[in-house]
Amino acid sequence: MDRSSDTLHEISLKKKEKVPHVVHLTHLTTLDSIYHLRVGLSSLASSPHTSKWYMWLMWPLTLLSTMLTWIYGRTFVVERNHFNVLTLQTWVIAKYSVQYFLRSHENSINDLIEQAILEAEKKGV
């Protein structure tokens, strides 16, 4: 095992988080859109969203992730970019487009958006 990666990991944990200049707040659209995020499959994230035949094979995992985001959904950072002195972050609200049309999810979505805005303000964005 490479000890230098352990050291690098420890150093990175001690660093202060960089305050982003810009935060992009987004949400999931379709059930399989989670794979199009950068944390999903990079080959899908690098192309426009289209349904592929092999996505049907991933439906058990898709349903599991849908249930988890439906129950435990919260905002999370999915991407960090640094361009010279500009720092950008993409935050995802773990709610799907269909949930925006359900009145039962209206308050939870509004709460997630409000919490994300307050967290960004607290960080000094």
PDB file of N, CA and C in Angstrom, residues 26-108:
ATOM      1  N   THR A  26     -28.881  22.610  -8.403  1.00  0.00           N
ATOM      2  CA  THR A  26     -29.629  21.857  -9.409  1.00  0.00           C
ATOM      3  C   THR A  26     -30.378  20.710  -8.744  1.00  0.00           C
ATOM      4  N   HIS A  27     -31.170  19.996  -9.530  1.00  0.00           N
ATOM      5  CA  HIS A  27     -31.905  18.851  -8.993  1.00  0.00           C
ATOM      6  C   HIS A  27     -31.901  17.731 -10.021  1.00  0.00           C
ATOM      7  N   LEU A  28     -32.271  16.557  -9.578  1.00  0.00           N
ATOM      8  CA  LEU A  28     -32.362  15.404 -10.465  1.00  0.00           C
ATOM      9  C   LEU A  28     -33.631  15.532 -11.302  1.00  0.00           C
ATOM     10  N   THR A  29     -33.589  15.035 -12.523  1.00  0.00           N
ATOM     11  CA  THR A  29     -34.766  15.133 -13.383  1.00  0.00           C
ATOM     12  C   THR A  29     -35.478  13.787 -13.463  1.00  0.00           C
ATOM     13  N   THR A  30     -34.957  12.873 -14.244  1.00  0.00           N
ATOM     14  CA  THR A  30     -35.568  11.549 -14.359  1.00  0.00           C
ATOM     15  C   THR A  30     -34.913  10.599 -13.362  1.00  0.00           C
ATOM     16  N   LEU A  31     -35.488   9.424 -13.218  1.00  0.00           N
ATOM     17  CA  LEU A  31     -34.958   8.467 -12.249  1.00  0.00           C
ATOM     18  C   LEU A  31     -33.526   8.053 -12.557  1.00  0.00           C
ATOM     19  N   ASP A  32     -33.193   7.948 -13.844  1.00  0.00           N
ATOM     20  CA  ASP A  32     -31.827   7.541 -14.192  1.00  0.00           C
ATOM     21  C   ASP A  32     -30.881   8.720 -14.381  1.00  0.00           C
ATOM     22  N   SER A  33     -31.339   9.928 -14.080  1.00  0.00           N
ATOM     23  CA  SER A  33     -30.461  11.092 -14.234  1.00  0.00           C
ATOM     24  C   SER A  33     -29.336  11.115 -13.204  1.00  0.00           C
ATOM     25  N   ILE A  34     -29.460  10.341 -12.137  1.00  0.00           N
ATOM     26  CA  ILE A  34     -28.400  10.294 -11.128  1.00  0.00           C
ATOM     27  C   ILE A  34     -27.100   9.769 -11.728  1.00  0.00           C
ATOM     28  N   TYR A  35     -27.199   8.934 -12.751  1.00  0.00           N
ATOM     29  CA  TYR A  35     -26.001   8.395 -13.402  1.00  0.00           C
ATOM     30  C   TYR A  35     -25.327   9.425 -14.294  1.00  0.00           C
ATOM     31  N   HIS A  36     -26.027  10.506 -14.613  1.00  0.00           N
ATOM     32  CA  HIS A  36     -25.466  11.545 -15.464  1.00  0.00           C
ATOM     33  C   HIS A  36     -24.724  12.614 -14.663  1.00  0.00           C
ATOM     34  N   LEU A  37     -24.760  12.514 -13.349  1.00  0.00           N
ATOM     35  CA  LEU A  37     -23.947  13.399 -12.523  1.00  0.00           C
ATOM     36  C   LEU A  37     -22.507  12.936 -12.606  1.00  0.00           C
ATOM     37  N   ARG A  38     -21.597  13.808 -12.256  1.00  0.00           N
ATOM     38  CA  ARG A  38     -20.186  13.434 -12.314  1.00  0.00           C
ATOM     39  C   ARG A  38     -19.838  12.291 -11.382  1.00  0.00           C
ATOM     40  N   VAL A  39     -20.572  12.173 -10.284  1.00  0.00           N
ATOM     41  CA  VAL A  39     -20.299  11.072  -9.361  1.00  0.00           C
ATOM     42  C   VAL A  39     -20.846   9.758  -9.887  1.00  0.00           C
ATOM     43  N   GLY A  40     -21.655   9.824 -10.925  1.00  0.00           N
ATOM     44  CA  GLY A  40     -22.198   8.620 -11.551  1.00  0.00           C
ATOM     45  C   GLY A  40     -21.204   8.051 -12.547  1.00  0.00           C
ATOM     46  N   LEU A  41     -21.648   7.818 -13.733  1.00  0.00           N
ATOM     47  CA  LEU A  41     -20.800   7.268 -14.789  1.00  0.00           C
ATOM     48  C   LEU A  41     -20.275   8.406 -15.653  1.00  0.00           C
ATOM     49  N   SER A  42     -18.969   8.574 -15.718  1.00  0.00           N
ATOM     50  CA  SER A  42     -18.392   9.709 -16.439  1.00  0.00           C
ATOM     51  C   SER A  42     -18.733   9.686 -17.921  1.00  0.00           C
ATOM     52  N   SER A  43     -18.886   8.511 -18.512  1.00  0.00           N
ATOM     53  CA  SER A  43     -19.240   8.456 -19.935  1.00  0.00           C
ATOM     54  C   SER A  43     -20.649   8.991 -20.169  1.00  0.00           C
ATOM     55  N   LEU A  44     -21.545   8.816 -19.203  1.00  0.00           N
ATOM     56  CA  LEU A  44     -22.888   9.380 -19.326  1.00  0.00           C
ATOM     57  C   LEU A  44     -22.893  10.865 -18.996  1.00  0.00           C
ATOM     58  N   ALA A  45     -22.076  11.257 -18.029  1.00  0.00           N
ATOM     59  CA  ALA A  45     -22.036  12.657 -17.617  1.00  0.00           C
ATOM     60  C   ALA A  45     -21.475  13.553 -18.708  1.00  0.00           C
ATOM     61  N   SER A  46     -20.665  12.998 -19.596  1.00  0.00           N
ATOM     62  CA  SER A  46     -20.023  13.815 -20.626  1.00  0.00           C
ATOM     63  C   SER A  46     -20.861  13.961 -21.887  1.00  0.00           C
ATOM     64  N   SER A  47     -22.042  13.362 -21.920  1.00  0.00           N
ATOM     65  CA  SER A  47     -22.893  13.469 -23.108  1.00  0.00           C
ATOM     66  C   SER A  47     -24.298  13.903 -22.694  1.00  0.00           C
ATOM     67  N   PRO A  48     -25.081  14.419 -23.658  1.00  0.00           N
ATOM     68  CA  PRO A  48     -26.457  14.821 -23.324  1.00  0.00           C
ATOM     69  C   PRO A  48     -27.275  13.644 -22.794  1.00  0.00           C
ATOM     70  N   HIS A  49     -28.255  13.952 -21.992  1.00  0.00           N
ATOM     71  CA  HIS A  49     -29.062  12.914 -21.349  1.00  0.00           C
ATOM     72  C   HIS A  49     -29.955  12.206 -22.367  1.00  0.00           C
ATOM     73  N   THR A  50     -29.717  10.936 -22.556  1.00  0.00           N
ATOM     74  CA  THR A  50     -30.573  10.070 -23.372  1.00  0.00           C
ATOM     75  C   THR A  50     -30.670   8.725 -22.664  1.00  0.00           C
ATOM     76  N   SER A  51     -31.779   8.063 -22.854  1.00  0.00           N
ATOM     77  CA  SER A  51     -31.933   6.738 -22.253  1.00  0.00           C
ATOM     78  C   SER A  51     -31.236   5.704 -23.121  1.00  0.00           C
ATOM     79  N   LYS A  52     -30.418   4.912 -22.532  1.00  0.00           N
ATOM     80  CA  LYS A  52     -29.685   3.852 -23.227  1.00  0.00           C
ATOM     81  C   LYS A  52     -30.298   2.508 -22.849  1.00  0.00           C
ATOM     82  N   TRP A  53     -30.116   1.523 -23.712  1.00  0.00           N
ATOM     83  CA  TRP A  53     -30.687   0.197 -23.470  1.00  0.00           C
ATOM     84  C   TRP A  53     -30.119  -0.441 -22.208  1.00  0.00           C
ATOM     85  N   TYR A  54     -28.846  -0.207 -21.917  1.00  0.00           N
ATOM     86  CA  TYR A  54     -28.225  -0.849 -20.756  1.00  0.00           C
ATOM     87  C   TYR A  54     -28.653  -0.221 -19.437  1.00  0.00           C
ATOM     88  N   MET A  55     -29.327   0.905 -19.505  1.00  0.00           N
ATOM     89  CA  MET A  55     -29.822   1.513 -18.268  1.00  0.00           C
ATOM     90  C   MET A  55     -30.923   0.654 -17.639  1.00  0.00           C
ATOM     91  N   TRP A  56     -31.612  -0.145 -18.457  1.00  0.00           N
ATOM     92  CA  TRP A  56     -32.635  -1.042 -17.920  1.00  0.00           C
ATOM     93  C   TRP A  56     -32.020  -2.084 -16.991  1.00  0.00           C
ATOM     94  N   LEU A  57     -30.781  -2.449 -17.246  1.00  0.00           N
ATOM     95  CA  LEU A  57     -30.106  -3.421 -16.387  1.00  0.00           C
ATOM     96  C   LEU A  57     -29.802  -2.842 -15.004  1.00  0.00           C
ATOM     97  N   MET A  58     -29.768  -1.524 -14.927  1.00  0.00           N
ATOM     98  CA  MET A  58     -29.421  -0.856 -13.671  1.00  0.00           C
ATOM     99  C   MET A  58     -30.660  -0.480 -12.853  1.00  0.00           C
ATOM    100  N   TRP A  59     -31.847  -0.891 -13.286  1.00  0.00           N
ATOM    101  CA  TRP A  59     -33.063  -0.509 -12.590  1.00  0.00           C
ATOM    102  C   TRP A  59     -33.105  -0.908 -11.122  1.00  0.00           C
ATOM    103  N   PRO A  60     -32.606  -2.066 -10.720  1.00  0.00           N
ATOM    104  CA  PRO A  60     -32.610  -2.346  -9.269  1.00  0.00           C
ATOM    105  C   PRO A  60     -31.825  -1.300  -8.474  1.00  0.00           C
ATOM    106  N   LEU A  61     -30.671  -0.912  -8.972  1.00  0.00           N
ATOM    107  CA  LEU A  61     -29.875   0.125  -8.316  1.00  0.00           C
ATOM    108  C   LEU A  61     -30.573   1.485  -8.405  1.00  0.00           C
ATOM    109  N   THR A  62     -31.202   1.746  -9.540  1.00  0.00           N
ATOM    110  CA  THR A  62     -31.932   3.000  -9.721  1.00  0.00           C
ATOM    111  C   THR A  62     -33.073   3.111  -8.716  1.00  0.00           C
ATOM    112  N   LEU A  63     -33.826   2.053  -8.553  1.00  0.00           N
ATOM    113  CA  LEU A  63     -34.935   2.079  -7.599  1.00  0.00           C
ATOM    114  C   LEU A  63     -34.444   2.243  -6.168  1.00  0.00           C
ATOM    115  N   LEU A  64     -33.339   1.599  -5.842  1.00  0.00           N
ATOM    116  CA  LEU A  64     -32.760   1.752  -4.507  1.00  0.00           C
ATOM    117  C   LEU A  64     -32.325   3.198  -4.270  1.00  0.00           C
ATOM    118  N   SER A  65     -31.620   3.788  -5.234  1.00  0.00           N
ATOM    119  CA  SER A  65     -31.172   5.176  -5.071  1.00  0.00           C
ATOM    120  C   SER A  65     -32.357   6.132  -5.025  1.00  0.00           C
ATOM    121  N   THR A  66     -33.410   5.830  -5.788  1.00  0.00           N
ATOM    122  CA  THR A  66     -34.611   6.664  -5.765  1.00  0.00           C
ATOM    123  C   THR A  66     -35.265   6.627  -4.389  1.00  0.00           C
ATOM    124  N   MET A  67     -35.383   5.445  -3.829  1.00  0.00           N
ATOM    125  CA  MET A  67     -35.990   5.319  -2.505  1.00  0.00           C
ATOM    126  C   MET A  67     -35.149   6.022  -1.436  1.00  0.00           C
ATOM    127  N   LEU A  68     -33.839   5.883  -1.526  1.00  0.00           N
ATOM    128  CA  LEU A  68     -32.964   6.534  -0.547  1.00  0.00           C
ATOM    129  C   LEU A  68     -33.052   8.050  -0.644  1.00  0.00           C
ATOM    130  N   THR A  69     -33.053   8.593  -1.861  1.00  0.00           N
ATOM    131  CA  THR A  69     -33.155  10.044  -2.002  1.00  0.00           C
ATOM    132  C   THR A  69     -34.547  10.529  -1.628  1.00  0.00           C
ATOM    133  N   TRP A  70     -35.555   9.708  -1.852  1.00  0.00           N
ATOM    134  CA  TRP A  70     -36.922  10.076  -1.501  1.00  0.00           C
ATOM    135  C   TRP A  70     -37.065  10.172   0.018  1.00  0.00           C
ATOM    136  N   ILE A  71     -36.426   9.249   0.727  1.00  0.00           N
ATOM    137  CA  ILE A  71     -36.550   9.205   2.188  1.00  0.00           C
ATOM    138  C   ILE A  71     -35.529  10.114   2.877  1.00  0.00           C
ATOM    139  N   TYR A  72     -34.256   9.996   2.487  1.00  0.00           N
ATOM    140  CA  TYR A  72     -33.184  10.710   3.178  1.00  0.00           C
ATOM    141  C   TYR A  72     -32.639  11.876   2.372  1.00  0.00           C
ATOM    142  N   GLY A  73     -33.362  12.321   1.369  1.00  0.00           N
ATOM    143  CA  GLY A  73     -32.853  13.337   0.452  1.00  0.00           C
ATOM    144  C   GLY A  73     -32.404  14.611   1.140  1.00  0.00           C
ATOM    145  N   ARG A  74     -31.228  15.069   0.758  1.00  0.00           N
ATOM    146  CA  ARG A  74     -30.704  16.341   1.244  1.00  0.00           C
ATOM    147  C   ARG A  74     -29.755  16.892   0.194  1.00  0.00           C
ATOM    148  N   THR A  75     -29.379  18.121   0.349  1.00  0.00           N
ATOM    149  CA  THR A  75     -28.496  18.768  -0.608  1.00  0.00           C
ATOM    150  C   THR A  75     -27.062  18.311  -0.385  1.00  0.00           C
ATOM    151  N   PHE A  76     -26.347  18.053  -1.481  1.00  0.00           N
ATOM    152  CA  PHE A  76     -24.950  17.646  -1.372  1.00  0.00           C
ATOM    153  C   PHE A  76     -24.147  18.240  -2.518  1.00  0.00           C
ATOM    154  N   VAL A  77     -22.853  18.419  -2.266  1.00  0.00           N
ATOM    155  CA  VAL A  77     -21.938  18.960  -3.276  1.00  0.00           C
ATOM    156  C   VAL A  77     -21.544  17.828  -4.206  1.00  0.00           C
ATOM    157  N   VAL A  78     -21.738  18.045  -5.492  1.00  0.00           N
ATOM    158  CA  VAL A  78     -21.429  16.999  -6.456  1.00  0.00           C
ATOM    159  C   VAL A  78     -20.214  17.346  -7.308  1.00  0.00           C
ATOM    160  N   GLU A  79     -19.858  18.624  -7.338  1.00  0.00           N
ATOM    161  CA  GLU A  79     -18.761  19.017  -8.213  1.00  0.00           C
ATOM    162  C   GLU A  79     -18.106  20.293  -7.692  1.00  0.00           C
ATOM    163  N   ARG A  80     -16.781  20.329  -7.773  1.00  0.00           N
ATOM    164  CA  ARG A  80     -16.004  21.522  -7.411  1.00  0.00           C
ATOM    165  C   ARG A  80     -15.051  21.824  -8.555  1.00  0.00           C
ATOM    166  N   ASN A  81     -15.049  23.075  -9.004  1.00  0.00           N
ATOM    167  CA  ASN A  81     -14.149  23.486 -10.086  1.00  0.00           C
ATOM    168  C   ASN A  81     -13.395  24.738  -9.672  1.00  0.00           C
ATOM    169  N   HIS A  82     -12.137  24.800 -10.073  1.00  0.00           N
ATOM    170  CA  HIS A  82     -11.298  25.966  -9.801  1.00  0.00           C
ATOM    171  C   HIS A  82     -10.741  26.474 -11.123  1.00  0.00           C
ATOM    172  N   PHE A  83     -11.043  27.722 -11.451  1.00  0.00           N
ATOM    173  CA  PHE A  83     -10.518  28.366 -12.644  1.00  0.00           C
ATOM    174  C   PHE A  83      -9.751  29.604 -12.203  1.00  0.00           C
ATOM    175  N   ASN A  84      -8.419  29.484 -12.201  1.00  0.00           N
ATOM    176  CA  ASN A  84      -7.555  30.557 -11.705  1.00  0.00           C
ATOM    177  C   ASN A  84      -7.994  30.949 -10.294  1.00  0.00           C
ATOM    178  N   VAL A  85      -8.618  32.103 -10.128  1.00  0.00           N
ATOM    179  CA  VAL A  85      -9.022  32.541  -8.789  1.00  0.00           C
ATOM    180  C   VAL A  85     -10.501  32.289  -8.519  1.00  0.00           C
ATOM    181  N   LEU A  86     -11.236  31.819  -9.511  1.00  0.00           N
ATOM    182  CA  LEU A  86     -12.674  31.593  -9.375  1.00  0.00           C
ATOM    183  C   LEU A  86     -12.951  30.148  -8.947  1.00  0.00           C
ATOM    184  N   THR A  87     -13.719  29.995  -7.890  1.00  0.00           N
ATOM    185  CA  THR A  87     -14.097  28.674  -7.387  1.00  0.00           C
ATOM    186  C   THR A  87     -15.600  28.499  -7.555  1.00  0.00           C
ATOM    187  N   LEU A  88     -15.986  27.399  -8.206  1.00  0.00           N
ATOM    188  CA  LEU A  88     -17.396  27.109  -8.458  1.00  0.00           C
ATOM    189  C   LEU A  88     -17.765  25.759  -7.863  1.00  0.00           C
ATOM    190  N   GLN A  89     -18.993  25.649  -7.369  1.00  0.00           N
ATOM    191  CA  GLN A  89     -19.485  24.376  -6.852  1.00  0.00           C
ATOM    192  C   GLN A  89     -20.880  24.118  -7.400  1.00  0.00           C
ATOM    193  N   THR A  90     -21.178  22.857  -7.640  1.00  0.00           N
ATOM    194  CA  THR A  90     -22.519  22.442  -8.029  1.00  0.00           C
ATOM    195  C   THR A  90     -23.102  21.633  -6.885  1.00  0.00           C
ATOM    196  N   TRP A  91     -24.235  22.087  -6.396  1.00  0.00           N
ATOM    197  CA  TRP A  91     -24.933  21.404  -5.322  1.00  0.00           C
ATOM    198  C   TRP A  91     -26.196  20.780  -5.899  1.00  0.00           C
ATOM    199  N   VAL A  92     -26.503  19.566  -5.479  1.00  0.00           N
ATOM    200  CA  VAL A  92     -27.684  18.862  -5.974  1.00  0.00           C
ATOM    201  C   VAL A  92     -28.705  18.724  -4.852  1.00  0.00           C
ATOM    202  N   ILE A  93     -29.935  19.105  -5.162  1.00  0.00           N
ATOM    203  CA  ILE A  93     -31.048  18.835  -4.261  1.00  0.00           C
ATOM    204  C   ILE A  93     -31.554  17.455  -4.635  1.00  0.00           C
ATOM    205  N   ALA A  94     -31.557  16.547  -3.705  1.00  0.00           N
ATOM    206  CA  ALA A  94     -31.906  15.152  -3.993  1.00  0.00           C
ATOM    207  C   ALA A  94     -33.414  14.967  -4.115  1.00  0.00           C
ATOM    208  N   LYS A  95     -33.985  15.657  -5.062  1.00  0.00           N
ATOM    209  CA  LYS A  95     -35.408  15.526  -5.386  1.00  0.00           C
ATOM    210  C   LYS A  95     -35.528  15.452  -6.901  1.00  0.00           C
ATOM    211  N   TYR A  96     -36.461  14.649  -7.364  1.00  0.00           N
ATOM    212  CA  TYR A  96     -36.675  14.465  -8.795  1.00  0.00           C
ATOM    213  C   TYR A  96     -37.756  15.416  -9.299  1.00  0.00           C
ATOM    214  N   SER A  97     -37.792  15.638 -10.605  1.00  0.00           N
ATOM    215  CA  SER A  97     -38.768  16.555 -11.203  1.00  0.00           C
ATOM    216  C   SER A  97     -40.200  16.208 -10.820  1.00  0.00           C
ATOM    217  N   VAL A  98     -40.524  14.933 -10.797  1.00  0.00           N
ATOM    218  CA  VAL A  98     -41.888  14.519 -10.470  1.00  0.00           C
ATOM    219  C   VAL A  98     -42.279  14.961  -9.063  1.00  0.00           C
ATOM    220  N   GLN A  99     -41.326  15.041  -8.157  1.00  0.00           N
ATOM    221  CA  GLN A  99     -41.623  15.447  -6.784  1.00  0.00           C
ATOM    222  C   GLN A  99     -41.990  16.924  -6.693  1.00  0.00           C
ATOM    223  N   TYR A 100     -41.555  17.723  -7.670  1.00  0.00           N
ATOM    224  CA  TYR A 100     -41.896  19.139  -7.669  1.00  0.00           C
ATOM    225  C   TYR A 100     -43.380  19.357  -7.952  1.00  0.00           C
ATOM    226  N   PHE A 101     -44.036  18.375  -8.548  1.00  0.00           N
ATOM    227  CA  PHE A 101     -45.455  18.485  -8.859  1.00  0.00           C
ATOM    228  C   PHE A 101     -46.347  17.892  -7.776  1.00  0.00           C
ATOM    229  N   LEU A 102     -45.749  17.241  -6.795  1.00  0.00           N
ATOM    230  CA  LEU A 102     -46.517  16.646  -5.702  1.00  0.00           C
ATOM    231  C   LEU A 102     -46.606  17.632  -4.540  1.00  0.00           C
ATOM    232  N   ARG A 103     -47.815  17.982  -4.175  1.00  0.00           N
ATOM    233  CA  ARG A 103     -47.994  18.951  -3.097  1.00  0.00           C
ATOM    234  C   ARG A 103     -47.429  18.442  -1.775  1.00  0.00           C
ATOM    235  N   SER A 104     -47.404  17.143  -1.595  1.00  0.00           N
ATOM    236  CA  SER A 104     -46.889  16.582  -0.343  1.00  0.00           C
ATOM    237  C   SER A 104     -45.386  16.818  -0.178  1.00  0.00           C
ATOM    238  N   HIS A 105     -44.690  17.113  -1.268  1.00  0.00           N
ATOM    239  CA  HIS A 105     -43.247  17.351  -1.201  1.00  0.00           C
ATOM    240  C   HIS A 105     -42.891  18.841  -1.250  1.00  0.00           C
ATOM    241  N   GLU A 106     -43.900  19.677  -1.362  1.00  0.00           N
ATOM    242  CA  GLU A 106     -43.666  21.113  -1.506  1.00  0.00           C
ATOM    243  C   GLU A 106     -42.847  21.683  -0.351  1.00  0.00           C
ATOM    244  N   ASN A 107     -43.234  21.374   0.879  1.00  0.00           N
ATOM    245  CA  ASN A 107     -42.522  21.914   2.043  1.00  0.00           C
ATOM    246  C   ASN A 107     -41.106  21.372   2.155  1.00  0.00           C
ATOM    247  N   SER A 108     -40.925  20.080   1.907  1.00  0.00           N
ATOM    248  CA  SER A 108     -39.575  19.513   2.030  1.00  0.00           C
ATOM    249  C   SER A 108     -38.637  20.082   0.967  1.00  0.00           C
TER     250      SER A 108
END
